[in-house]
């Protein structure tokens, strides 16, 4: 016998039928003893017993340095039966040692397990053991064990040592040479007595009148054909190459951003130089050149600065009165009682001046009314006259600008007909900008606090998971793509963790971009730049900081999830996805509604409720009709309440009289007269939103998808895409344009999102099934022999999210030179 290439197998078949008097076989070797009885009794779930008449065991081979050695073993047979016949057969296993990259087929049963030996070549540091089968059942177990005696090769002891995983059609285990001092190991294949561990049904347990429930069941020929192949894993050079590739991709975005920033800075300097040259006195005439409005890309300024009490559209008397003559502005109420407004009690100006002939210099030199206000946001909101004023402003009906406001002589009190009848950004940008800045900075500080308290226990938990996997060897705990899981140190799938680096690096880059924008904006405010003070969408950066932080945390928590992905920690990977979707919708709404956007506390409370439903849905929602009914009702009611809040700009109350007011509106608008909606654009958006959300609720109630977390995320993404499409359409309808950079970002981001979703839906593993069934979806690496489809999803989705953030950041850059009372609200 050559112990280097061959093994010995002992097969026994008891021919007599004496189940109550089994035959005991003891095989004694030099360093091991193997004993078994026939019929062999193995136990399953609920202490079920299964009997096997034919038993085969491969004998353990002790370590030896001799190439050819004579080994002696003894077989002892004993029984209490007086007349027992049996067959004992000893055979040589010629293909006992597996060869690299060569397939080998064999059969196994629960009582006839198989194991083979593999020795590492000198130049190979790690290998991947792949076992496949054409048949899903019976369920089997693949184990990697050190060269020790005895070998644990039965269903009731195979999990005692080594690494193991259950299997239906596929199994793969990466083995490193450093973990085995002898530089060799056993590949053990065991067929289980039952299929429940692999997702199969429990077998029928027959009971007869004469049989006892404790009697074992004969499973007859429960056999499985398998194929094993051992191939070298990737080298250390592949690890280095993949890390450099990952860093190179995302650091290139830093370089590209720096180049664009330099180009933009040069362009701004050239433009300022041109403006300075046009403003300098002419050598011939001594007069400065005039700058046409078409060059500046803005209209004349008609309103006070952003943040002052007097700020607003031309609906306020600031379009008629001005306080250029005095730095101290006193306020009084003028006009009809029902339209009381705070107006400067200064002399009125000629109508021609009021209609827009003031220059940028006059606007920039005007005293800032922001400094007069030291009230907090809540104090401002609780003033009775201001509260009534909000009803007037926010319930404006938008009509085409072609229908002008009624003319008014200078000094004539305001009347409803003299007000512009369309809602503009200036109407919803009336609060002190310092108060709003603090309000929106809370978004960032809250999410930073949430991130710290969320991430620390998550990191501790996944480290514990990984330790348990390494100590117990149970690879069914974590749902990896085992065909492309590259270990590093104590981590089992380093590639899935590395691919999340893009979220962190691009999130940090986005924060740096926002910081640079905020610095430039603050510098413009310090030098009283007219465009920064009076024009464009009001600049609030708190939500952008929160979005960048959420993107970084998504990368960190996704990496933590992929340390050991399973049923119990799925929310680590999805929590900040919900937050990103919610923050993007809030930022899009804040652009045109800075005064009435949700506070950070209410926003995060709602997101916490979403995450709560996500956890409850995954744990209790599978096949639970009551849960789906309750969730669908809550979904629809929440959609209706949010629609009402958006339609009336927050100017409605949920109290005991709500039903009476609803009936009154239905009676006056539908019964007495058939009138259309007062706010058509908002109504179109909300009707489409309700159709989509009601459809999603009906889909969930009827289909009841197994992946509730993805279903809930799809609801958020659908609403975000709907609102973004509405915003783009209304922006173009309002005569605004999309500049080159945001247009390129929209196109490229859409393409990247398309490819990213393609790789996401490949489904390489799923914790909704058993670990063995999940491994049926495993696939080989497709990029650099290191990254799989899900890693490419990480790459592309991080780039797509970064591009989406840039779209939100630059989408309204075309309005930077447009007065806020000329920017429509939609």
XYZ file of N, CA, C and O in Angstrom, residues 158-315:
632
model
N -19.881 15.302 11.799
C -19.073 15.966 10.781
C -18.783 17.416 11.145
O -17.802 18.005 10.667
N -19.619 18.011 12.018
C -19.436 19.420 12.375
C -18.506 19.604 13.566
O -18.327 20.723 14.040
N -17.889 18.537 14.039
C -17.086 18.645 15.247
C -15.805 19.440 15.017
O -15.392 20.210 15.884
N -15.135 19.258 13.906
C -13.876 19.952 13.641
C -13.870 20.451 12.201
O -14.692 20.035 11.372
N -12.896 21.333 11.894
C -12.695 21.801 10.525
C -13.734 22.815 10.072
O -14.498 23.372 10.863
N -13.759 23.046 8.772
C -14.725 23.938 8.127
C -15.749 23.088 7.385
O -15.388 22.084 6.762
N -17.008 23.518 7.426
C -18.034 22.729 6.752
C -19.163 23.632 6.276
O -19.383 24.728 6.806
N -19.890 23.164 5.276
C -21.070 23.853 4.761
C -22.004 22.843 4.113
O -21.552 21.839 3.549
N -23.302 23.122 4.225
C -24.296 22.260 3.593
C -24.325 22.532 2.096
O -23.874 23.576 1.619
N -24.893 21.576 1.338
C -24.815 21.660 -0.114
C -26.020 21.002 -0.761
O -26.499 19.967 -0.294
N -26.529 21.649 -1.804
C -27.500 21.013 -2.696
C -26.824 20.697 -4.034
O -26.537 19.548 -4.330
N -26.547 21.751 -4.828
C -25.894 21.546 -6.121
C -24.478 22.116 -6.182
O -23.697 21.702 -7.036
N -24.180 23.104 -5.317
C -22.869 23.741 -5.360
C -22.331 23.920 -3.944
O -23.084 24.186 -3.009
N -21.037 23.814 -3.832
C -20.340 24.156 -2.594
C -18.919 24.544 -2.954
O -18.336 24.023 -3.911
N -18.376 25.485 -2.217
C -17.000 25.929 -2.470
C -16.408 26.424 -1.157
O -17.035 27.197 -0.440
N -15.214 25.985 -0.857
C -14.516 26.390 0.360
C -13.088 26.761 -0.019
O -12.384 25.975 -0.655
N -12.689 27.968 0.351
C -11.311 28.401 0.127
C -10.454 27.959 1.302
O -10.784 28.227 2.462
N -9.344 27.275 0.998
C -8.474 26.692 2.022
C -7.083 27.310 1.876
O -6.538 27.362 0.766
N -6.517 27.771 2.997
C -5.189 28.386 2.994
C -4.168 27.435 3.616
O -4.439 26.783 4.627
N -2.998 27.404 3.008
C -1.953 26.492 3.466
C -1.538 26.782 4.905
O -1.226 25.865 5.671
N -1.551 28.050 5.289
C -1.082 28.420 6.625
C -1.946 27.834 7.736
O -1.511 27.743 8.887
N -3.181 27.439 7.411
C -4.074 26.881 8.427
C -3.839 25.405 8.680
O -4.436 24.838 9.608
N -2.970 24.754 7.883
C -2.750 23.310 8.010
C -1.243 23.047 8.100
O -0.529 23.161 7.093
N -0.758 22.733 9.280
C 0.691 22.540 9.453
C 1.271 21.451 8.555
O 2.427 21.550 8.135
N 0.480 20.427 8.266
C 0.984 19.338 7.416
C 0.921 19.674 5.934
O 1.326 18.865 5.096
N 0.392 20.858 5.599
C 0.238 21.290 4.206
C -0.626 20.305 3.410
O -0.432 20.131 2.201
N -1.568 19.686 4.083
C -2.502 18.773 3.432
C -3.771 18.713 4.262
O -3.784 19.092 5.446
N -4.865 18.265 3.660
C -6.142 18.213 4.367
C -7.022 17.158 3.721
O -6.753 16.675 2.607
N -8.098 16.811 4.449
C -9.102 15.883 3.942
C -10.308 16.676 3.426
O -10.751 17.650 4.043
N -10.858 16.232 2.294
C -12.145 16.722 1.791
C -13.176 15.645 2.109
O -13.150 14.561 1.518
N -14.067 15.945 3.047
C -15.038 14.968 3.541
C -16.413 15.312 2.975
O -16.847 16.469 3.042
N -17.096 14.307 2.428
C -18.437 14.488 1.864
C -19.381 13.526 2.575
O -19.171 12.308 2.554
N -20.418 14.107 3.206
C -21.385 13.330 3.975
C -22.780 13.645 3.467
O -23.123 14.823 3.285
N -23.587 12.610 3.239
C -25.000 12.806 2.867
C -25.821 12.802 4.143
O -25.698 11.889 4.977
N -26.661 13.805 4.314
C -27.457 13.925 5.530
C -28.659 12.978 5.485
O -29.125 12.570 4.406
N -29.156 12.673 6.655
C -30.311 11.771 6.744
C -31.598 12.451 6.307
O -32.541 11.790 5.864
N -31.656 13.798 6.436
C -32.853 14.560 6.065
C -32.448 15.772 5.248
O -31.287 16.219 5.292
N -33.419 16.328 4.504
C -33.140 17.448 3.613
C -33.563 18.791 4.186
O -33.458 19.815 3.511
N -34.044 18.814 5.403
C -34.583 20.059 5.964
C -33.510 21.138 6.056
O -33.780 22.320 5.844
N -32.278 20.783 6.349
C -31.200 21.762 6.463
C -30.897 22.442 5.133
O -30.344 23.549 5.109
N -31.243 21.807 4.024
C -31.009 22.377 2.692
C -32.276 22.956 2.078
O -32.301 23.264 0.882
N -33.319 23.102 2.872
C -34.559 23.673 2.351
C -35.544 22.661 1.844
O -36.603 23.032 1.320
N -35.246 21.369 1.971
C -36.169 20.336 1.518
C -37.208 20.011 2.584
O -37.147 20.486 3.723
N -38.170 19.185 2.203
C -39.237 18.803 3.119
C -38.800 17.612 3.958
O -37.968 16.797 3.543
N -39.374 17.509 5.142
C -39.110 16.349 5.982
C -39.758 15.117 5.376
O -40.873 15.201 4.845
N -39.102 13.967 5.433
C -39.688 12.762 4.826
C -40.904 12.275 5.623
O -41.049 12.557 6.814
N -41.752 11.540 4.920
C -42.915 10.940 5.576
C -42.449 9.884 6.559
O -41.631 9.021 6.241
N -42.928 9.977 7.770
C -42.499 9.060 8.824
C -43.587 8.018 9.018
O -44.603 8.260 9.678
N -43.447 6.831 8.407
C -44.545 5.858 8.428
C -44.722 5.234 9.814
O -43.766 4.924 10.505
N -45.965 5.091 10.159
C -46.320 4.432 11.414
C -47.365 3.369 11.130
O -48.344 3.619 10.432
N -47.153 2.185 11.663
C -48.133 1.103 11.510
C -48.628 0.683 12.894
O -48.093 1.096 13.919
N -49.648 -0.156 12.880
C -50.221 -0.589 14.157
C -49.218 -1.408 14.969
O -49.177 -1.333 16.189
N -48.394 -2.178 14.278
C -47.466 -3.050 14.978
C -46.135 -2.367 15.299
O -45.351 -2.890 16.089
N -45.877 -1.197 14.639
C -44.580 -0.537 14.798
C -44.630 0.472 15.937
O -45.653 1.112 16.184
N -43.525 0.615 16.591
C -43.392 1.597 17.662
C -42.838 2.895 17.088
O -42.052 2.865 16.128
N -43.213 4.036 17.658
C -42.652 5.302 17.162
C -41.141 5.368 17.284
O -40.497 6.150 16.582
N -40.561 4.536 18.152
C -39.105 4.536 18.309
C -38.394 3.635 17.319
O -37.157 3.607 17.282
N -39.130 2.885 16.539
C -38.502 2.015 15.558
C -37.851 2.836 14.448
O -38.453 3.788 13.944
N -36.635 2.505 14.034
C -35.967 3.250 12.958
C -36.622 2.994 11.610
O -37.250 1.964 11.378
N -36.453 3.959 10.711
C -37.003 3.881 9.356
C -35.878 3.555 8.399
O -34.788 4.163 8.445
N -36.123 2.609 7.518
C -35.134 2.225 6.515
C -35.257 3.177 5.328
O -36.301 3.238 4.661
N -34.208 3.936 5.046
C -34.250 4.912 3.949
C -33.811 4.305 2.620
O -33.735 5.027 1.619
N -33.518 3.020 2.609
C -33.151 2.318 1.381
C -31.954 3.004 0.710
O -30.970 3.283 1.363
N -32.066 3.310 -0.569
C -30.913 3.798 -1.325
C -30.954 5.328 -1.433
O -31.383 5.888 -2.441
N -30.540 6.023 -0.394
C -30.475 7.497 -0.392
C -29.053 7.884 -0.811
O -28.175 8.130 0.010
N -28.839 7.973 -2.119
C -27.498 8.139 -2.674
C -27.411 9.419 -3.490
O -28.383 9.875 -4.077
N -26.210 9.988 -3.537
C -25.975 11.215 -4.301
C -24.660 11.100 -5.059
O -23.648 10.630 -4.518
N -24.691 11.539 -6.320
C -23.495 11.557 -7.159
C -22.902 12.961 -7.149
O -23.607 13.942 -7.422
N -21.627 13.058 -6.841
C -20.965 14.352 -6.723
C -19.678 14.378 -7.521
O -19.149 13.329 -7.914
N -19.184 15.588 -7.736
C -17.932 15.802 -8.453
C -17.120 16.843 -7.707
O -17.636 17.908 -7.357
N -15.864 16.544 -7.452
C -15.006 17.449 -6.697
C -13.814 17.859 -7.555
O -13.305 17.058 -8.348
N -13.399 19.128 -7.383
C -12.209 19.631 -8.075
C -11.532 20.659 -7.171
O -12.205 21.525 -6.589
N -10.218 20.553 -7.063
C -9.425 21.495 -6.277
C -8.574 22.303 -7.234
O -7.811 21.735 -8.026
N -8.711 23.623 -7.175
C -7.960 24.500 -8.080
C -7.279 25.591 -7.272
O -7.767 25.991 -6.201
N -6.142 26.106 -7.736
C -5.439 27.164 -7.000
C -6.270 28.431 -6.919
O -6.962 28.812 -7.877
N -6.213 29.095 -5.772
C -6.852 30.399 -5.607
C -5.897 31.487 -6.091
O -4.798 31.206 -6.585
N -6.310 32.739 -5.960
C -5.504 33.835 -6.472
C -4.271 34.039 -5.597
O -4.232 33.640 -4.434
N -3.272 34.682 -6.162
C -2.014 34.925 -5.463
C -2.057 36.274 -4.734
O -2.982 37.073 -4.912
N -1.024 36.538 -3.962
C -0.940 37.812 -3.235
C -0.812 38.984 -4.201
O -1.261 40.097 -3.906
N -0.202 38.752 -5.378
C -0.109 39.826 -6.373
C -1.489 40.262 -6.837
O -1.712 41.452 -7.119
N -2.414 39.318 -6.917
C -3.779 39.670 -7.319
C -4.445 40.562 -6.287
O -5.213 41.470 -6.637
N -4.168 40.345 -5.008
C -4.700 41.221 -3.964
C -4.179 42.644 -4.142
O -4.952 43.614 -4.092
N -2.869 42.767 -4.332
C -2.275 44.094 -4.496
C -2.822 44.772 -5.740
O -3.178 45.969 -5.726
N -2.917 44.032 -6.842
C -3.422 44.600 -8.082
C -4.867 45.078 -7.922
O -5.241 46.152 -8.429
N -5.683 44.334 -7.212
C -7.092 44.699 -7.038
C -7.240 45.917 -6.138
O -8.089 46.788 -6.397
N -6.434 45.995 -5.083
C -6.490 47.171 -4.203
C -6.084 48.426 -4.970
O -6.735 49.480 -4.861
N -5.004 48.334 -5.744
C -4.567 49.490 -6.540
C -5.605 49.870 -7.577
O -5.830 51.069 -7.837
N -6.248 48.877 -8.173
C -7.298 49.166 -9.146
C -8.447 49.930 -8.494
O -8.948 50.923 -9.050
N -8.855 49.466 -7.322
C -9.955 50.115 -6.612
C -9.600 51.546 -6.229
O -10.378 52.477 -6.433
N -8.412 51.736 -5.687
C -7.977 53.085 -5.321
C -7.856 53.977 -6.551
O -8.227 55.159 -6.518
N -7.328 53.414 -7.646
C -7.150 54.213 -8.854
C -8.454 54.734 -9.415
O -8.534 55.889 -9.863
N -9.490 53.896 -9.394
C -10.787 54.321 -9.935
C -11.313 55.536 -9.191
O -11.699 56.552 -9.787
N -11.315 55.456 -7.870
C -11.993 56.498 -7.101
C -11.111 57.712 -6.866
O -11.618 58.836 -6.754
N -9.804 57.531 -6.813
C -8.926 58.697 -6.709
C -8.916 59.493 -8.007
O -8.634 60.696 -7.993
N -9.250 58.832 -9.119
C -9.337 59.573 -10.385
C -10.456 60.608 -10.337
O -10.372 61.644 -11.006
N -11.490 60.352 -9.534
C -12.557 61.341 -9.381
C -12.038 62.579 -8.651
O -12.481 63.698 -8.931
N -11.114 62.385 -7.716
C -10.509 63.537 -7.051
C -9.733 64.376 -8.055
O -9.808 65.612 -8.054
N -8.966 63.705 -8.905
C -8.182 64.427 -9.908
C -9.097 65.151 -10.888
O -8.881 66.324 -11.221
N -10.155 64.461 -11.342
C -11.087 65.092 -12.274
C -11.774 66.289 -11.636
O -11.946 67.342 -12.278
N -12.160 66.159 -10.372
C -12.799 67.276 -9.679
C -11.847 68.454 -9.556
O -12.240 69.617 -9.739
N -10.578 68.174 -9.266
C -9.588 69.243 -9.157
C -9.389 69.950 -10.490
O -9.299 71.188 -10.541
N -9.357 69.188 -11.580
C -9.201 69.812 -12.897
C -10.400 70.688 -13.243
O -10.246 71.808 -13.756
N -11.605 70.193 -12.965
C -12.809 70.992 -13.237
C -12.820 72.254 -12.383
O -13.198 73.340 -12.847
N -12.389 72.144 -11.121
C -12.359 73.316 -10.241
C -11.363 74.348 -10.768
O -11.643 75.557 -10.747
N -10.217 73.884 -11.241
C -9.239 74.819 -11.804
C -9.782 75.496 -13.058
O -9.612 76.714 -13.253
N -10.431 74.714 -13.906
C -11.014 75.291 -15.121
C -12.089 76.313 -14.783
O -12.143 77.396 -15.375
N -12.920 75.990 -13.811
C -13.982 76.915 -13.419
C -13.398 78.179 -12.801
O -13.879 79.286 -13.043
N -12.330 78.032 -12.019
C -11.695 79.204 -11.410
C -11.094 80.114 -12.475
O -11.245 81.344 -12.412
N -10.435 79.525 -13.461
C -9.874 80.340 -14.551
C -10.974 81.049 -15.319
O -10.837 82.228 -15.689
N -12.078 80.358 -15.553
C -13.185 80.973 -16.280
C -13.780 82.147 -15.506
O -14.102 83.192 -16.079
N -13.885 81.987 -14.182
C -14.420 83.073 -13.366
C -13.481 84.269 -13.359
O -13.928 85.425 -13.414
N -12.174 84.018 -13.304
C -11.211 85.121 -13.313
C -11.271 85.873 -14.634
O -11.196 87.114 -14.663
N -11.385 85.139 -15.741
C -11.494 85.807 -17.046
C -12.757 86.652 -17.112
O -12.755 87.763 -17.632
N -13.861 86.115 -16.558
C -15.118 86.868 -16.608
C -15.033 88.127 -15.753
O -15.501 89.195 -16.139
N -14.398 88.011 -14.563
C -14.251 89.189 -13.715
C -13.365 90.231 -14.377
O -13.608 91.435 -14.273
N -12.302 89.752 -15.058
C -11.453 90.696 -15.762
C -12.192 91.425 -16.860
O -12.015 92.628 -17.062
N -13.052 90.705 -17.574
C -13.841 91.329 -18.629
C -14.817 92.340 -18.061
O -14.987 93.438 -18.594
N -15.451 91.999 -16.941
C -16.377 92.926 -16.301
C -15.646 94.170 -15.817
O -16.144 95.294 -15.953
N -14.453 93.985 -15.239
C -13.679 95.140 -14.776
C -13.280 96.031 -15.931
O -13.311 97.271 -15.836
N -12.931 95.404 -17.062
C -12.544 96.203 -18.232
C -13.722 96.996 -18.768
O -13.583 98.135 -19.189
N -14.925 96.391 -18.722
C -16.100 97.084 -19.242
C -16.546 98.190 -18.288
O -17.128 99.184 -18.714
N -16.249 98.028 -16.970
C -16.630 99.058 -16.015
C -15.630 100.203 -15.958
O -15.930 101.278 -15.452
N -14.396 100.005 -16.457
C -13.370 101.053 -16.385
C -13.714 102.184 -17.353
O -14.315 101.971 -18.407
N -13.350 103.474 -17.032
C -13.672 104.611 -17.907
C -12.995 104.490 -19.267
O -11.876 104.034 -19.386
N -13.691 104.888 -20.277
C -13.148 104.862 -21.634
C -12.114 105.960 -21.810
O -12.250 107.063 -21.272
N -11.067 105.662 -22.514
C -10.034 106.667 -22.766
C -10.561 107.810 -23.615
O -10.074 108.925 -23.542
N -11.540 107.519 -24.452
C -12.040 108.551 -25.362
C -13.059 109.440 -24.677
O -13.030 110.664 -24.808
N -13.980 108.842 -23.943
C -15.105 109.614 -23.415
C -15.004 109.849 -21.920
O -15.627 110.774 -21.393
N -14.235 109.022 -21.242
C -14.163 109.153 -19.794
C -15.333 108.532 -19.086
O -15.417 108.598 -17.864
N -16.257 107.928 -19.819
C -17.416 107.278 -19.211
C -17.215 105.768 -19.218
O -16.604 105.224 -20.119
N -17.811 105.121 -18.222
C -17.689 103.660 -18.165
C -18.632 103.026 -19.157
O -19.667 103.595 -19.500
N -18.236 101.841 -19.612
C -19.073 101.091 -20.545
C -20.269 100.526 -19.800
O -20.185 100.132 -18.643
N -21.377 100.442 -20.460
C -22.579 99.834 -19.866
C -22.562 98.326 -20.110
O -22.081 97.869 -21.129
N -23.089 97.603 -19.159
C -23.126 96.143 -19.257
C -24.558 95.723 -19.514
O -25.438 95.962 -18.691
N -24.839 95.144 -20.634
C -26.214 94.760 -20.938
C -26.691 93.648 -20.012
O -25.910 92.821 -19.557
N -28.012 93.643 -19.771
C -28.601 92.604 -18.928
C -28.439 91.229 -19.531
O -28.341 90.239 -18.817
N -28.402 91.160 -20.851
C -28.260 89.854 -21.489
C -26.917 89.224 -21.158
O -26.780 88.013 -21.082
N -25.898 90.074 -20.950
C -24.594 89.517 -20.595
C -24.593 89.011 -19.160
O -24.050 87.970 -18.851
N -25.210 89.759 -18.269
C -25.243 89.350 -16.865
C -26.221 88.213 -16.626
O -26.188 87.571 -15.585
N -27.128 87.973 -17.586
C -28.085 86.867 -17.497
C -28.999 87.015 -16.290
O -29.271 86.095 -15.558
N -29.426 88.275 -16.047
C -30.403 88.475 -14.982
C -31.240 89.689 -15.299
O -30.860 90.557 -16.066
N -32.375 89.727 -14.666
C -33.237 90.873 -14.808
C -32.977 91.852 -13.706
O -32.211 91.627 -12.786
N -33.593 93.022 -13.750
C -33.412 94.008 -12.699
C -33.985 93.500 -11.384
O -34.866 92.675 -11.348
N -33.480 94.039 -10.296
C -33.866 93.583 -8.967
C -35.026 94.423 -8.445
O -34.968 95.638 -8.433
N -36.031 93.754 -7.991
C -37.224 94.440 -7.521
C -37.522 94.184 -6.053
O -38.476 94.728 -5.529
N -36.796 93.309 -5.390
C -37.206 92.921 -4.046
C -36.058 93.074 -3.077
O -34.915 93.213 -3.456
N -36.406 93.036 -1.794
C -35.387 93.119 -0.760
C -34.626 91.821 -0.647
O -34.990 90.818 -1.227
N -33.591 91.851 0.142
C -32.698 90.702 0.245
C -33.329 89.520 0.930
O -34.244 89.617 1.724
N -32.757 88.404 0.654
C -33.206 87.141 1.229
C -32.993 87.164 2.746
O -31.967 87.532 3.259
N -34.007 86.734 3.469
C -33.889 86.624 4.910
C -34.518 87.766 5.662
O -34.718 87.688 6.869
N -34.841 88.901 5.040
C -35.419 90.033 5.749
C -36.920 89.885 5.838
O -37.546 89.164 5.075
N -37.533 90.611 6.779
C -38.992 90.582 6.881
C -39.631 91.122 5.623
O -40.699 90.711 5.215
N -38.951 92.089 5.010
C -39.523 92.683 3.818
C -39.239 91.910 2.562
O -39.636 92.316 1.493
N -38.550 90.802 2.671
C -38.225 90.011 1.486
C -39.484 89.386 0.922
O -40.357 88.952 1.614
N -39.537 89.301 -0.356
C -40.687 88.675 -0.962
C -40.705 88.981 -2.420
O -39.785 89.513 -2.993
N -41.785 88.620 -3.064
C -41.944 88.920 -4.472
C -42.426 90.337 -4.612
O -42.551 91.093 -3.661
N -42.773 90.730 -5.813
C -43.293 92.065 -6.016
C -44.691 92.199 -5.460
O -45.315 93.231 -5.574
N -45.194 91.130 -4.831
C -46.472 91.236 -4.155
C -46.369 92.096 -2.915
O -47.364 92.549 -2.383
